[in-house]
Coordinates of C-alpha atoms in Angstrom, one line a residue:
Chain A
X164 CA 0.7 -13.6 -37.5
X165 CA 1.7 -11.4 -34.6
X166 CA 5.4 -10.5 -34.1
X167 CA 6.6 -11.3 -30.5
X168 CA 9.9 -10.0 -29.2
X169 CA 11.3 -10.8 -25.8
X170 CA 13.7 -8.3 -24.1
X171 CA 15.9 -9.5 -21.3
X172 CA 18.1 -7.8 -18.8
X173 CA 20.1 -9.9 -16.3
X174 CA 23.3 -10.9 -14.5
X175 CA 24.2 -7.4 -13.0
X176 CA 21.3 -6.1 -11.0
X177 CA 17.5 -6.0 -11.4
X178 CA 16.9 -8.8 -13.9
X179 CA 13.7 -8.3 -15.9
X180 CA 11.8 -9.4 -19.0
X181 CA 9.6 -7.5 -21.4
X182 CA 7.4 -8.9 -24.1
X183 CA 6.5 -6.8 -27.2
X184 CA 3.6 -7.8 -29.4
X185 CA 3.7 -5.9 -32.8
X186 CA 5.6 -3.0 -31.1
X187 CA 3.4 -2.8 -28.0
X188 CA 4.5 -3.8 -24.6
X189 CA 2.1 -6.5 -23.4
X190 CA 3.8 -7.6 -20.2
X191 CA 6.9 -7.0 -18.2
X192 CA 8.2 -8.1 -14.8
X193 CA 11.2 -7.9 -12.5
X194 CA 12.5 -11.3 -11.5
X195 CA 12.7 -10.2 -7.8
X196 CA 8.9 -10.1 -7.7
X197 CA 8.9 -13.9 -8.1
X198 CA 12.0 -14.9 -6.4
X199 CA 11.5 -12.5 -3.4
X200 CA 15.2 -11.4 -3.6
X201 CA 15.6 -7.7 -3.8
X202 CA 17.4 -6.6 -7.0
X203 CA 17.8 -10.2 -8.0
X204 CA 20.3 -10.5 -10.9
X205 CA 19.8 -14.2 -11.7
X206 CA 18.5 -15.2 -15.2
X207 CA 14.9 -14.1 -15.2
X208 CA 13.4 -17.5 -16.0
X209 CA 10.2 -17.0 -14.0
X210 CA 9.5 -13.6 -15.5
X211 CA 10.1 -14.9 -19.0
X212 CA 7.6 -17.8 -18.6
X213 CA 5.2 -15.4 -16.9
X214 CA 5.3 -13.1 -19.9
X215 CA 4.8 -16.0 -22.3
X216 CA 1.9 -17.4 -20.3
X217 CA 0.2 -14.0 -20.0
X218 CA 0.3 -13.7 -23.8
X219 CA -0.8 -17.3 -24.2
X220 CA 2.2 -18.2 -26.4
X221 CA 5.2 -20.5 -26.1
X222 CA 8.9 -19.7 -26.7
X223 CA 8.6 -21.1 -30.2
X224 CA 6.2 -18.3 -31.1
X225 CA 8.9 -15.7 -30.4
X226 CA 10.5 -14.0 -33.4
X227 CA 13.5 -12.9 -31.4
X228 CA 15.0 -12.7 -27.9
X229 CA 17.2 -9.7 -27.3
X230 CA 19.6 -9.3 -24.4
X231 CA 20.2 -5.8 -23.2
X232 CA 23.9 -5.6 -23.6
X233 CA 26.9 -7.1 -25.3
X234 CA 28.8 -9.5 -23.0
X235 CA 31.9 -9.8 -25.2
X236 CA 32.4 -6.0 -25.5
X237 CA 31.9 -5.7 -21.8
X238 CA 34.5 -8.5 -21.3
X239 CA 36.9 -6.5 -23.5
X240 CA 36.5 -3.5 -21.2
X241 CA 37.1 -5.6 -18.1
X242 CA 40.4 -7.0 -19.6
X243 CA 41.5 -3.5 -20.7
X244 CA 40.8 -2.3 -17.2
X245 CA 43.0 -4.9 -15.7
X246 CA 45.8 -4.0 -18.1
X247 CA 45.4 -0.3 -17.1
X248 CA 45.6 -0.9 -13.4
X249 CA 48.1 -3.8 -13.4
X250 CA 49.3 -5.1 -10.9
X251 CA 46.7 -3.8 -8.5
X252 CA 43.8 -5.6 -10.0
X253 CA 44.6 -9.2 -9.1
X254 CA 42.0 -9.5 -6.4
X255 CA 39.1 -8.3 -8.7
X256 CA 40.6 -10.4 -11.6
X257 CA 40.5 -13.6 -9.5
X258 CA 36.9 -12.9 -8.5
X259 CA 35.6 -11.8 -11.9
X260 CA 37.2 -14.2 -14.4
X261 CA 35.7 -17.5 -13.2
X262 CA 32.2 -15.8 -13.3
X263 CA 32.8 -14.6 -16.8
X264 CA 34.2 -17.9 -18.0
X265 CA 31.4 -19.9 -16.4
X266 CA 28.4 -17.8 -17.1
X267 CA 28.6 -14.3 -18.5
X268 CA 30.3 -15.1 -21.8
X269 CA 27.8 -17.8 -22.6
X270 CA 24.5 -15.9 -22.2
X271 CA 23.3 -17.1 -25.7
X272 CA 23.6 -20.7 -24.5
X273 CA 21.8 -19.9 -21.2
X274 CA 18.9 -18.2 -23.0
X275 CA 18.7 -20.9 -25.6
X276 CA 18.7 -23.7 -23.1
X277 CA 16.4 -22.1 -20.5
X278 CA 13.7 -21.0 -23.0
X279 CA 14.2 -23.8 -25.5
X280 CA 14.8 -21.5 -28.4
X281 CA 17.1 -21.7 -31.4
X282 CA 20.3 -19.7 -30.8
X283 CA 19.9 -17.9 -34.2
X284 CA 16.9 -16.1 -32.7
X285 CA 19.0 -14.5 -30.0
X286 CA 20.4 -11.0 -30.4
X287 CA 22.4 -8.5 -28.3
X288 CA 21.7 -4.8 -28.1
X289 CA 24.2 -2.5 -26.4
X290 CA 23.7 -1.3 -22.9
X291 CA 23.2 2.5 -23.5
X292 CA 21.4 1.9 -26.7
X293 CA 18.9 -0.3 -24.7
X294 CA 18.6 2.5 -22.1
X295 CA 18.1 5.2 -24.9
X296 CA 15.5 3.2 -26.8
X297 CA 13.6 2.2 -23.6
X298 CA 13.0 5.9 -23.1
X299 CA 12.3 7.2 -26.6
X300 CA 10.1 4.4 -27.6
X301 CA 7.8 4.8 -24.5
X302 CA 7.9 8.7 -24.5
X303 CA 5.3 11.0 -25.9
X304 CA 7.8 12.8 -28.1
X305 CA 8.3 12.3 -31.8
X306 CA 11.6 14.1 -31.6
X307 CA 14.0 14.4 -28.7
X308 CA 17.5 14.5 -27.4
X309 CA 18.3 11.4 -25.4
X310 CA 20.7 11.4 -22.4
X311 CA 21.6 8.2 -20.5
X312 CA 23.5 8.1 -17.3
X313 CA 24.4 5.1 -15.2
X314 CA 27.3 3.2 -13.6
X315 CA 28.7 1.5 -16.6
X316 CA 27.6 -0.5 -19.6
X317 CA 30.1 -2.0 -22.0
X318 CA 32.4 1.0 -22.2
X319 CA 30.0 3.9 -21.9
X320 CA 28.8 5.4 -18.7
X321 CA 27.0 8.4 -20.2
X322 CA 25.6 8.7 -23.7
X323 CA 24.0 11.4 -25.8
X324 CA 21.8 10.6 -28.8
X325 CA 19.0 12.0 -30.9
X326 CA 15.7 10.6 -31.9
X327 CA 13.8 11.8 -35.0
X328 CA 11.8 10.3 -37.9
X329 CA 11.5 7.0 -36.1
X330 CA 15.3 6.7 -36.0
X331 CA 17.7 6.9 -33.1
X332 CA 21.4 7.8 -33.5
X333 CA 23.9 7.9 -30.7
X334 CA 26.2 10.9 -31.0
X335 CA 28.7 10.8 -28.2
X336 CA 29.7 8.8 -25.1
X337 CA 31.8 9.2 -22.0
X338 CA 33.7 6.0 -21.2
X339 CA 34.6 4.1 -18.0
X340 CA 36.0 4.8 -15.5
X341 CA 34.5 8.3 -15.7
X342 CA 31.0 7.6 -14.4
X343 CA 28.5 9.7 -12.5
X344 CA 26.7 6.6 -11.4
X345 CA 29.9 5.1 -9.9
X346 CA 30.7 8.5 -8.2
X347 CA 27.3 8.3 -6.5
X348 CA 27.6 4.6 -5.7
X349 CA 31.1 5.2 -4.1
X350 CA 29.7 7.8 -1.7
X351 CA 26.7 5.6 -1.1
X352 CA 29.1 2.8 0.0
X353 CA 31.2 5.2 2.0
X354 CA 28.1 6.3 3.9
X355 CA 27.4 2.7 4.9
X356 CA 24.6 1.9 2.5
X357 CA 24.4 -0.9 0.0
X358 CA 25.9 0.0 -3.5
X359 CA 23.5 -0.5 -6.5
X360 CA 20.6 -0.5 -4.2
X361 CA 20.5 2.3 -1.6
X362 CA 21.6 5.3 -3.7
X363 CA 18.1 6.7 -3.3
X364 CA 18.6 6.8 0.5
X365 CA 21.6 9.1 0.0
X366 CA 19.3 11.4 -2.0
X367 CA 16.7 11.2 0.8
X368 CA 19.5 12.0 3.4
X369 CA 20.7 15.1 1.6
X370 CA 18.0 17.6 2.8
X371 CA 19.2 17.1 6.4
X372 CA 22.7 18.4 5.5
X373 CA 24.3 21.6 4.5
X374 CA 26.9 22.3 1.8
X375 CA 30.0 22.1 4.1
X376 CA 31.9 19.7 1.8
X377 CA 31.4 21.8 -1.3
X378 CA 35.1 22.3 -2.0
X379 CA 36.0 18.7 -1.0
X380 CA 33.5 17.0 -3.3
X381 CA 34.7 19.3 -6.1
X382 CA 38.1 17.6 -5.8
X383 CA 36.5 14.3 -6.8
X384 CA 35.7 15.4 -10.4
X385 CA 37.0 17.6 -13.2
X386 CA 34.3 19.5 -15.0
X387 CA 34.8 20.6 -18.6
X388 CA 33.2 23.4 -20.6
X389 CA 31.4 21.0 -23.0
X390 CA 29.5 19.4 -20.0
X391 CA 31.7 16.3 -19.9
X392 CA 33.5 15.3 -16.7
X393 CA 36.2 13.0 -15.5
X394 CA 36.7 11.4 -12.1
X395 CA 39.8 12.2 -10.1
X396 CA 40.9 8.5 -9.8
X397 CA 43.2 9.0 -6.8
X398 CA 40.0 9.0 -4.7
X399 CA 38.6 5.8 -6.1
X400 CA 39.5 2.1 -6.0
X401 CA 36.5 0.6 -7.9
X402 CA 38.8 -0.3 -10.8
X403 CA 40.8 -2.7 -8.7
X404 CA 40.0 -2.7 -5.0
X405 CA 37.8 -4.5 -2.6
X406 CA 36.0 -1.3 -1.8
X407 CA 35.1 1.5 -4.1
X408 CA 36.9 4.4 -2.4
X409 CA 40.6 4.9 -1.7
X410 CA 42.4 6.1 1.4
X411 CA 42.6 9.6 -0.1
X412 CA 38.8 9.8 0.1
X413 CA 39.0 8.9 3.8
X414 CA 41.7 11.7 4.2
X415 CA 39.2 14.1 2.7
X416 CA 36.0 13.1 4.6
X417 CA 37.2 11.0 7.5
X418 CA 36.5 7.3 8.2
X419 CA 33.7 5.7 6.2
X420 CA 30.5 5.0 8.1
X421 CA 29.8 1.4 9.2
X422 CA 26.4 0.0 8.0
X423 CA 23.5 0.3 10.5
X424 CA 25.5 2.7 12.8
X425 CA 24.2 6.1 13.8
X426 CA 24.2 8.8 11.1
X427 CA 26.2 11.9 12.0
X428 CA 26.0 15.5 10.7
X429 CA 29.1 14.6 8.6
X430 CA 27.1 12.0 6.7
X431 CA 24.2 14.4 6.1
X432 CA 26.5 17.1 4.9
X433 CA 28.4 14.7 2.6
X434 CA 25.1 13.5 1.1
X435 CA 24.0 17.1 0.6
X436 CA 27.2 18.2 -1.2
X437 CA 27.2 15.0 -3.3
X438 CA 23.6 15.6 -4.4
X439 CA 24.4 19.3 -5.3
X440 CA 27.5 18.2 -7.3
X441 CA 25.4 15.5 -9.1
X442 CA 22.8 18.1 -10.0
X443 CA 25.5 20.5 -11.3
X444 CA 27.0 17.7 -13.5
X445 CA 23.6 16.6 -14.8
X446 CA 22.6 20.2 -15.6
X447 CA 25.9 20.7 -17.5
X448 CA 25.2 17.6 -19.5
X449 CA 21.7 18.7 -20.2
X450 CA 22.8 22.1 -21.5
X451 CA 25.3 20.4 -23.8
X452 CA 22.6 18.1 -25.0
X453 CA 20.4 21.1 -25.9
X454 CA 23.3 22.8 -27.7
X455 CA 24.3 19.7 -29.7
X456 CA 20.8 18.5 -30.7
X457 CA 18.7 21.7 -30.6
X458 CA 15.6 19.6 -29.8
X459 CA 12.8 20.8 -27.6
X460 CA 12.3 17.6 -25.6
X461 CA 14.6 15.5 -23.5
X462 CA 14.4 11.8 -22.8
X463 CA 16.4 10.6 -19.8
X464 CA 17.4 7.0 -18.9
X465 CA 19.8 4.9 -16.8
X466 CA 20.0 4.4 -13.1
X467 CA 21.0 8.1 -12.5
X468 CA 17.8 9.2 -14.0
X469 CA 16.0 7.8 -11.0
X470 CA 17.5 10.8 -9.1
X471 CA 14.1 12.6 -9.0
X472 CA 15.6 15.7 -7.2
X473 CA 17.9 16.3 -10.2
X474 CA 15.0 15.5 -12.6
X475 CA 13.0 18.2 -10.9
X476 CA 15.9 20.7 -11.3
X477 CA 16.2 19.9 -15.0
X478 CA 12.5 20.6 -15.5
X479 CA 12.7 23.8 -13.5
X480 CA 15.8 25.0 -15.5
X481 CA 13.6 25.1 -18.7
X482 CA 16.6 24.2 -20.8
X483 CA 14.2 21.8 -22.6
X484 CA 10.5 22.5 -23.0
X485 CA 9.6 19.1 -21.6
X486 CA 11.3 16.0 -20.2
X487 CA 10.4 12.3 -20.0
X488 CA 11.8 9.6 -17.7
X489 CA 10.2 6.2 -17.8
X490 CA 9.3 4.4 -14.5
X491 CA 11.9 1.6 -14.9
X492 CA 14.7 3.8 -15.7
X493 CA 17.5 1.5 -14.4
X494 CA 18.8 -1.7 -15.8
X495 CA 15.5 -3.5 -15.6
X496 CA 14.1 -1.0 -18.1
X497 CA 17.0 -1.9 -20.5
X498 CA 14.9 -5.0 -21.4
X499 CA 12.3 -2.6 -23.0
X500 CA 15.0 -1.0 -25.1
X501 CA 16.6 -4.3 -26.1
X502 CA 13.2 -5.5 -27.5
X503 CA 12.6 -2.2 -29.3
X504 CA 16.2 -2.3 -30.8
X505 CA 15.2 -5.4 -32.8
X506 CA 11.7 -4.0 -33.6
X507 CA 13.3 -0.8 -35.1
X508 CA 16.1 -2.8 -36.8
X509 CA 13.4 -4.8 -38.7
X510 CA 11.7 -1.6 -39.8
X511 CA 9.1 -1.3 -37.1
X512 CA 7.4 2.0 -36.6
X513 CA 7.2 3.5 -33.1
X514 CA 3.9 5.0 -32.0
X515 CA 4.7 7.6 -29.4
X516 CA 1.7 7.8 -27.0
X517 CA 0.8 10.4 -24.4
X518 CA 1.0 7.9 -21.6
X519 CA 3.2 4.8 -21.0
X520 CA 1.2 2.3 -19.0
X521 CA 3.4 0.9 -16.1
X522 CA 1.0 -1.7 -14.9
X523 CA 2.5 -4.7 -16.8
X524 CA 3.1 -7.4 -14.3
X525 CA 1.2 -10.2 -12.5
X526 CA -2.5 -10.0 -11.8
X527 CA -4.9 -12.3 -10.0
X528 CA -8.6 -12.8 -10.7
X529 CA -11.2 -12.4 -8.0
X530 CA -11.7 -16.2 -8.0
X531 CA -7.9 -16.8 -7.4
X532 CA -7.9 -14.3 -4.5
X533 CA -11.0 -15.8 -3.0
X534 CA -9.5 -19.3 -3.3
X535 CA -6.4 -18.2 -1.4
X536 CA -8.4 -16.5 1.4
X537 CA -10.7 -19.5 1.9
X538 CA -7.8 -22.0 1.8
X539 CA -5.9 -20.0 4.5
X540 CA -9.1 -19.5 6.5
X541 CA -8.6 -15.8 6.6
X542 CA -11.5 -13.7 7.8
X543 CA -12.6 -11.2 5.2
X544 CA -15.5 -9.2 3.7
X545 CA -16.3 -9.1 0.0
X546 CA -17.6 -5.7 -0.9
X547 CA -18.6 -6.9 -4.4
X548 CA -18.5 -3.5 -6.1
X549 CA -15.6 -1.1 -6.7
X550 CA -17.8 1.8 -5.5
X551 CA -18.5 0.2 -2.1
X552 CA -14.8 -0.7 -1.7
X553 CA -13.6 2.8 -2.6
X554 CA -16.1 4.5 -0.2
X555 CA -15.2 2.1 2.6
X556 CA -11.5 2.5 2.3
X557 CA -11.5 6.3 1.8
X558 CA -13.3 6.5 5.2
X559 CA -10.8 4.2 6.8
X560 CA -7.8 6.3 5.5
X561 CA -9.6 9.4 6.9
X562 CA -10.0 7.4 10.2
X563 CA -6.2 7.2 10.3
X564 CA -5.9 3.6 9.4
X565 CA -2.9 2.3 7.3
X566 CA -4.1 0.3 4.3
X567 CA -2.3 -2.4 2.2
X568 CA -3.7 -1.8 -1.3
X569 CA -3.4 -4.7 -3.8
X570 CA -5.2 -4.2 -7.2
X571 CA -4.8 -5.3 -10.8
X572 CA -1.4 -5.8 -12.4
X573 CA 1.9 -5.1 -10.7
X574 CA 3.9 -2.0 -11.6
X575 CA 7.0 -2.3 -13.8
X576 CA 9.7 -0.2 -12.2
X577 CA 10.9 0.4 -8.6
X578 CA 7.9 2.6 -7.6
X579 CA 4.5 1.4 -6.5
X580 CA 2.0 3.6 -8.4
X581 CA -1.2 2.6 -6.8
X582 CA -1.6 -1.2 -7.5
X583 CA 0.8 -2.5 -4.8
X584 CA 0.9 0.3 -2.3
X585 CA 0.6 1.1 1.3
X586 CA -1.7 4.1 1.8
X587 CA -2.2 6.5 4.7
X588 CA -3.5 10.0 5.5
X589 CA -0.9 12.6 4.5
X590 CA -2.4 15.2 6.8
X591 CA -1.3 13.4 9.9
X592 CA 2.5 14.0 10.6
X593 CA 2.6 10.9 13.0
X594 CA 2.0 8.7 10.0
X595 CA 5.5 9.4 8.7
X596 CA 7.1 7.7 11.8
X597 CA 4.3 5.1 12.1
X598 CA 4.7 3.8 8.6
X599 CA 8.5 4.1 8.7
X600 CA 9.2 2.4 12.0
X601 CA 6.2 0.1 12.6
X602 CA 5.3 -1.0 9.1
X603 CA 8.2 -0.6 6.7
X604 CA 10.9 -1.1 9.5
X605 CA 13.2 1.3 7.8
X606 CA 15.3 4.3 8.7
X607 CA 13.4 7.2 10.3
X608 CA 15.0 9.8 8.0
X609 CA 13.4 8.5 4.9
X610 CA 10.5 10.5 3.5
X611 CA 7.2 9.4 2.0
X612 CA 5.9 10.2 -1.4
X613 CA 2.4 11.6 -2.0
X614 CA -0.1 10.7 -4.7
X615 CA -2.1 13.8 -5.7
X616 CA -5.1 14.2 -8.0
X617 CA -3.6 15.6 -11.3
X618 CA -6.2 18.5 -11.4
X619 CA -5.2 19.6 -7.9
X620 CA -1.4 19.5 -8.5
X621 CA -0.9 23.3 -8.8
X622 CA -2.7 23.9 -5.5
X623 CA -0.4 21.7 -3.5
X624 CA 2.9 21.6 -5.3
X625 CA 5.2 23.9 -7.3
X626 CA 5.3 21.6 -10.3
X627 CA 4.3 22.7 -13.8
X628 CA 3.7 19.2 -15.3
X629 CA 2.1 16.0 -14.1
X630 CA 4.4 13.4 -12.7
X631 CA 2.7 10.0 -13.2
X632 CA 5.7 7.9 -12.3
X633 CA 6.9 9.6 -9.1
X634 CA 10.1 10.7 -10.7
X635 CA 10.0 14.4 -10.2
X636 CA 10.5 16.3 -6.9
X637 CA 9.1 19.8 -6.3
X638 CA 8.4 22.2 -3.4
X639 CA 5.2 21.7 -1.4
X640 CA 2.9 24.7 -1.3
X641 CA 0.5 23.5 1.3
X642 CA 1.1 23.1 5.1
X643 CA -1.8 20.6 5.2
X644 CA 0.2 17.5 4.3
X645 CA 3.2 17.2 6.7
X646 CA 3.5 13.4 6.4
X647 CA 4.8 13.8 2.8
X648 CA 6.7 17.0 3.2
X649 CA 10.5 16.4 3.5
X650 CA 12.9 18.4 5.6
X651 CA 13.6 20.9 2.8
X652 CA 9.8 21.3 2.1
X653 CA 10.0 19.1 -1.0
X654 CA 8.1 16.0 -2.1
X655 CA 8.6 13.3 -4.7
X656 CA 5.2 13.5 -6.4
X657 CA 3.0 11.0 -8.1
X658 CA 0.0 12.6 -10.0
X659 CA -2.9 10.5 -11.0
X660 CA -5.8 10.9 -13.4
X661 CA -8.8 8.7 -14.1
X662 CA -7.4 7.4 -17.4
X663 CA -4.2 6.1 -15.8
X664 CA -5.6 4.1 -12.9
X665 CA -9.4 4.5 -12.5
X666 CA -9.9 2.7 -9.2
X667 CA -6.9 4.4 -7.5
X668 CA -8.0 7.8 -8.8
X669 CA -11.6 7.3 -7.5
X670 CA -10.2 6.3 -4.1
X671 CA -8.3 9.6 -3.7
X672 CA -11.2 11.6 -5.2
X673 CA -13.5 10.1 -2.5
X674 CA -10.9 10.9 0.1
X675 CA -10.8 14.4 -1.2
X676 CA -14.6 14.7 -0.9
X677 CA -14.5 13.5 2.7
X678 CA -11.5 15.6 3.8
X679 CA -10.9 18.4 1.2
X680 CA -7.4 17.0 0.8
X681 CA -6.6 15.5 -2.6
X682 CA -3.3 14.0 -1.4
X683 CA -2.4 10.7 0.3
X684 CA 0.7 8.8 1.4
X685 CA 1.7 6.2 -1.2
X686 CA 4.6 3.9 -0.4
X687 CA 5.5 0.6 -1.9
X688 CA 3.8 -2.5 -0.5
X689 CA 6.8 -4.1 1.2
X690 CA 9.0 -4.0 4.3
X691 CA 12.6 -2.8 4.2
X692 CA 14.7 -4.8 1.7
X693 CA 11.7 -6.8 0.5
X694 CA 10.7 -6.7 -3.2
X695 CA 7.3 -5.2 -3.7
X696 CA 4.6 -7.8 -3.1
X697 CA 3.5 -9.7 -6.2
X698 CA 0.8 -12.2 -5.1
X699 CA -2.0 -12.2 -2.6
X700 CA 0.1 -14.5 -0.4
X701 CA 3.1 -12.1 -0.4
X702 CA 0.7 -9.2 0.4
X703 CA -1.0 -11.1 3.3
X704 CA 2.4 -12.2 4.8
X705 CA 3.6 -8.6 4.7
X706 CA 0.3 -7.3 6.0
X707 CA 0.1 -9.7 8.9
X708 CA 3.7 -9.2 10.0
X709 CA 3.5 -5.4 10.2
X710 CA 1.2 -2.9 11.9
X711 CA -1.0 -2.2 8.9
X712 CA -4.7 -2.0 9.8
X713 CA -6.5 -3.3 6.7
X714 CA -5.5 -5.2 3.6
X715 CA -7.5 -4.7 0.4
X716 CA -7.2 -7.5 -2.2
X717 CA -9.3 -6.4 -5.1
X718 CA -12.6 -5.8 -3.3
X719 CA -11.9 -8.2 -0.4
X720 CA -11.2 -6.4 2.8
X721 CA -9.2 -8.0 5.6
X722 CA -9.1 -6.4 9.0
X723 CA -6.1 -7.0 11.2
X724 CA -8.0 -7.3 14.4
X725 CA -10.2 -10.1 13.0
X726 CA -7.2 -12.1 12.0
X727 CA -5.1 -12.0 15.1
X728 CA -4.7 -15.7 15.1
X729 CA -2.1 -15.2 12.3
X730 CA -0.1 -12.7 14.3
X731 CA 2.9 -13.8 16.3
X732 CA 6.3 -12.3 17.2
X733 CA 8.1 -15.4 16.0
X734 CA 6.4 -15.3 12.6
X735 CA 7.2 -11.6 12.3
X736 CA 10.9 -12.1 13.1
X737 CA 11.0 -15.0 10.6
X738 CA 9.4 -12.9 7.9
X739 CA 11.7 -10.0 8.4
X740 CA 14.8 -12.2 8.6
X741 CA 14.1 -13.4 5.0
X742 CA 15.3 -10.1 3.6
X743 CA 19.0 -9.0 3.6
X744 CA 19.2 -5.3 4.7
X745 CA 20.1 -2.8 2.1
Chain B
X554 CA 27.4 -41.7 7.7
X555 CA 28.2 -42.4 4.1
X556 CA 26.5 -39.1 3.2
X557 CA 28.7 -37.2 5.7
X558 CA 31.9 -38.7 4.3
X559 CA 30.8 -38.0 0.8
X560 CA 30.0 -34.4 1.7
X561 CA 33.4 -34.0 3.4
X562 CA 35.2 -35.2 0.2
X563 CA 33.1 -33.1 -2.0
X564 CA 34.0 -30.0 0.1
X565 CA 37.6 -31.0 0.0
X566 CA 37.5 -31.4 -3.8
X567 CA 35.8 -28.1 -4.1
X568 CA 38.5 -26.5 -2.0
X569 CA 41.2 -28.1 -4.2
X570 CA 39.5 -26.9 -7.3
X571 CA 39.3 -23.4 -6.0
X572 CA 43.0 -23.4 -5.0
X573 CA 43.9 -24.7 -8.5
X574 CA 41.7 -22.1 -10.2
X575 CA 43.4 -19.4 -8.0
X576 CA 46.9 -20.7 -9.0
X577 CA 46.1 -20.8 -12.7
X578 CA 44.6 -17.3 -12.6
X579 CA 47.6 -16.1 -10.6
X580 CA 50.0 -17.3 -13.3
X581 CA 47.9 -15.9 -16.2
X582 CA 47.7 -12.6 -14.5
X583 CA 51.4 -12.2 -13.5
X584 CA 52.9 -13.9 -16.6
X585 CA 50.9 -12.4 -19.4
X586 CA 49.4 -9.1 -18.2
X587 CA 52.7 -7.2 -17.6
X588 CA 53.7 -7.1 -21.3
X589 CA 50.2 -6.1 -22.5
X590 CA 49.9 -3.6 -19.7
X591 CA 53.1 -1.8 -20.7
X592 CA 51.9 -1.7 -24.3
X593 CA 48.4 -0.6 -23.3
X594 CA 49.7 2.2 -21.0
X595 CA 52.0 3.6 -23.7
X596 CA 49.4 3.7 -26.4
X597 CA 46.4 4.7 -24.3
X598 CA 44.8 7.9 -25.5
X599 CA 45.0 10.8 -23.1
X600 CA 42.0 13.0 -23.0
X601 CA 42.3 16.8 -22.6
X602 CA 39.5 19.2 -21.8
X603 CA 36.7 16.7 -22.7
X604 CA 35.8 13.1 -22.1
X605 CA 33.2 12.9 -24.9
X606 CA 34.1 10.2 -27.4
X607 CA 32.7 8.9 -30.7
X608 CA 30.4 6.0 -29.8
X609 CA 31.5 2.4 -30.6
X610 CA 28.2 1.8 -32.3
X611 CA 26.2 4.9 -33.5
X612 CA 23.3 2.9 -34.9
X613 CA 21.5 -0.3 -33.9
X614 CA 23.8 -3.3 -34.1
X615 CA 22.5 -6.6 -32.7
X616 CA 25.4 -8.9 -33.5
X617 CA 27.8 -10.5 -31.1
X618 CA 31.1 -12.1 -32.2
X619 CA 30.3 -15.6 -30.9

């Protein structure tokens, strides 16, 4: 009988579920994809039942359910924190305690009741162990150093471990409140963006600035010779305050920016200096990891590992021969590690494969899509074969149309990797603004990522290894793709080969044949603050309420101009109002 | 009408509950925390030249106390 293990992450941000069958991930989903609430942190009930249904099993078939952190240890840290900051922490105490007493201390009960499973089948991994295992168990390396960086888990904010002979051992930790993730989040909030959500925007803002706050940002941290760091706590209030930064930070950088107000050069420069400081701290940690473990490969995990600019710098530094970052590097991915913690604990053997398949979420059959289209009376064409569809859409991208591309299973992780994507021609600079302002309705400074045929990578980008999960940034060599070239001539690259995603690969290959350009724009299929679309209905709603030209659901092609009866300003406003701006 | 009155009382009850919770938390915080806080601050380890620490769990441990 097969061994099924369910991994769960929930209650902080990005709830998710992963199902392992005999040590292989068979399905995984973020709860936000079903509830349509970005970064939904509620218990991932819908995702859990989706995973069970997909595997054609019930909860009683599960050998274990593993939660991705230890609530009681985390509660201990919170109480210790209130003791440390007494009497300043009352406001946070009065907010946090009811939540803990009502919900977070009783996770076992919630899981047991929701899934209908015996509580002796429920286990708890620890936060950074979950991050570490999520990376090593999906990496191609049989041996590696493992570095995890995030806001905070139970006590740890940073951890260093080693993986060899199918065993993982944690070596060292840095504890709360000294946290690189919280430093980045504090400045994210200070710059008027949503904390735990919009950190990537600060990373995208950085190239517009210059290092004019180099000395000032240095005051926020103490760096030590062994790569560790501490925060200068007089600049922070996240331990006790309503906001994350203190008045001292405002004395250093001026007043914080109000959300949705105009960005100034101060904001650009602060983002730039913060990004440089982050890269310096990460490189110090990486050097220490090499010294301590003497391994050739590095696995990274935790929310900070989504900083693809820093990841690109690690690779370029050649401290390690190779690095690996899995696509769902943040808390959602912790569900993978939690499930693997049980698997390894029971003597399971990890098989490290060359490629981790990120297409693990919902999919819809041709019949289901057709039924939806017919029911809604949507005008469409069925192109029957993949070849016809690919050839048709490649021509449309060349003809400067913007395409909503919906195929197969949803990606697990924050990036759309060619199954729930908006595609456009990267050669046309105007597409940057068109997709930003008229389709995604997001800030105009934000760049777009390219997908490039893996075999053409070296001709277009200064990157020595493939980047299948869009988690590495490198300099652009070609002047032919301005719509995906950021202000500092960089791009966050996704490479694709035929094995990883055959239909998407063939589409770009066809586009290459037509245009001699092997690169297209690939951005997630959503509008600002909306989770990536999950179902044909989500895709159609987003398509019809934006200025996309075509929607491709499997091989069904829907043309906007043939479906104008669905377009109205009122519906558009209603659709966009559903999502709280990040 | 009945529904309106019921809603009003429910909201009032919820408000009272919140005030009660707040008062209880206020007493817990300001009566008990000062003693432990002094103890904690005296015995808290001070770090010098490094913030690396030995991990709480080096290996896989899937247990929770409750």
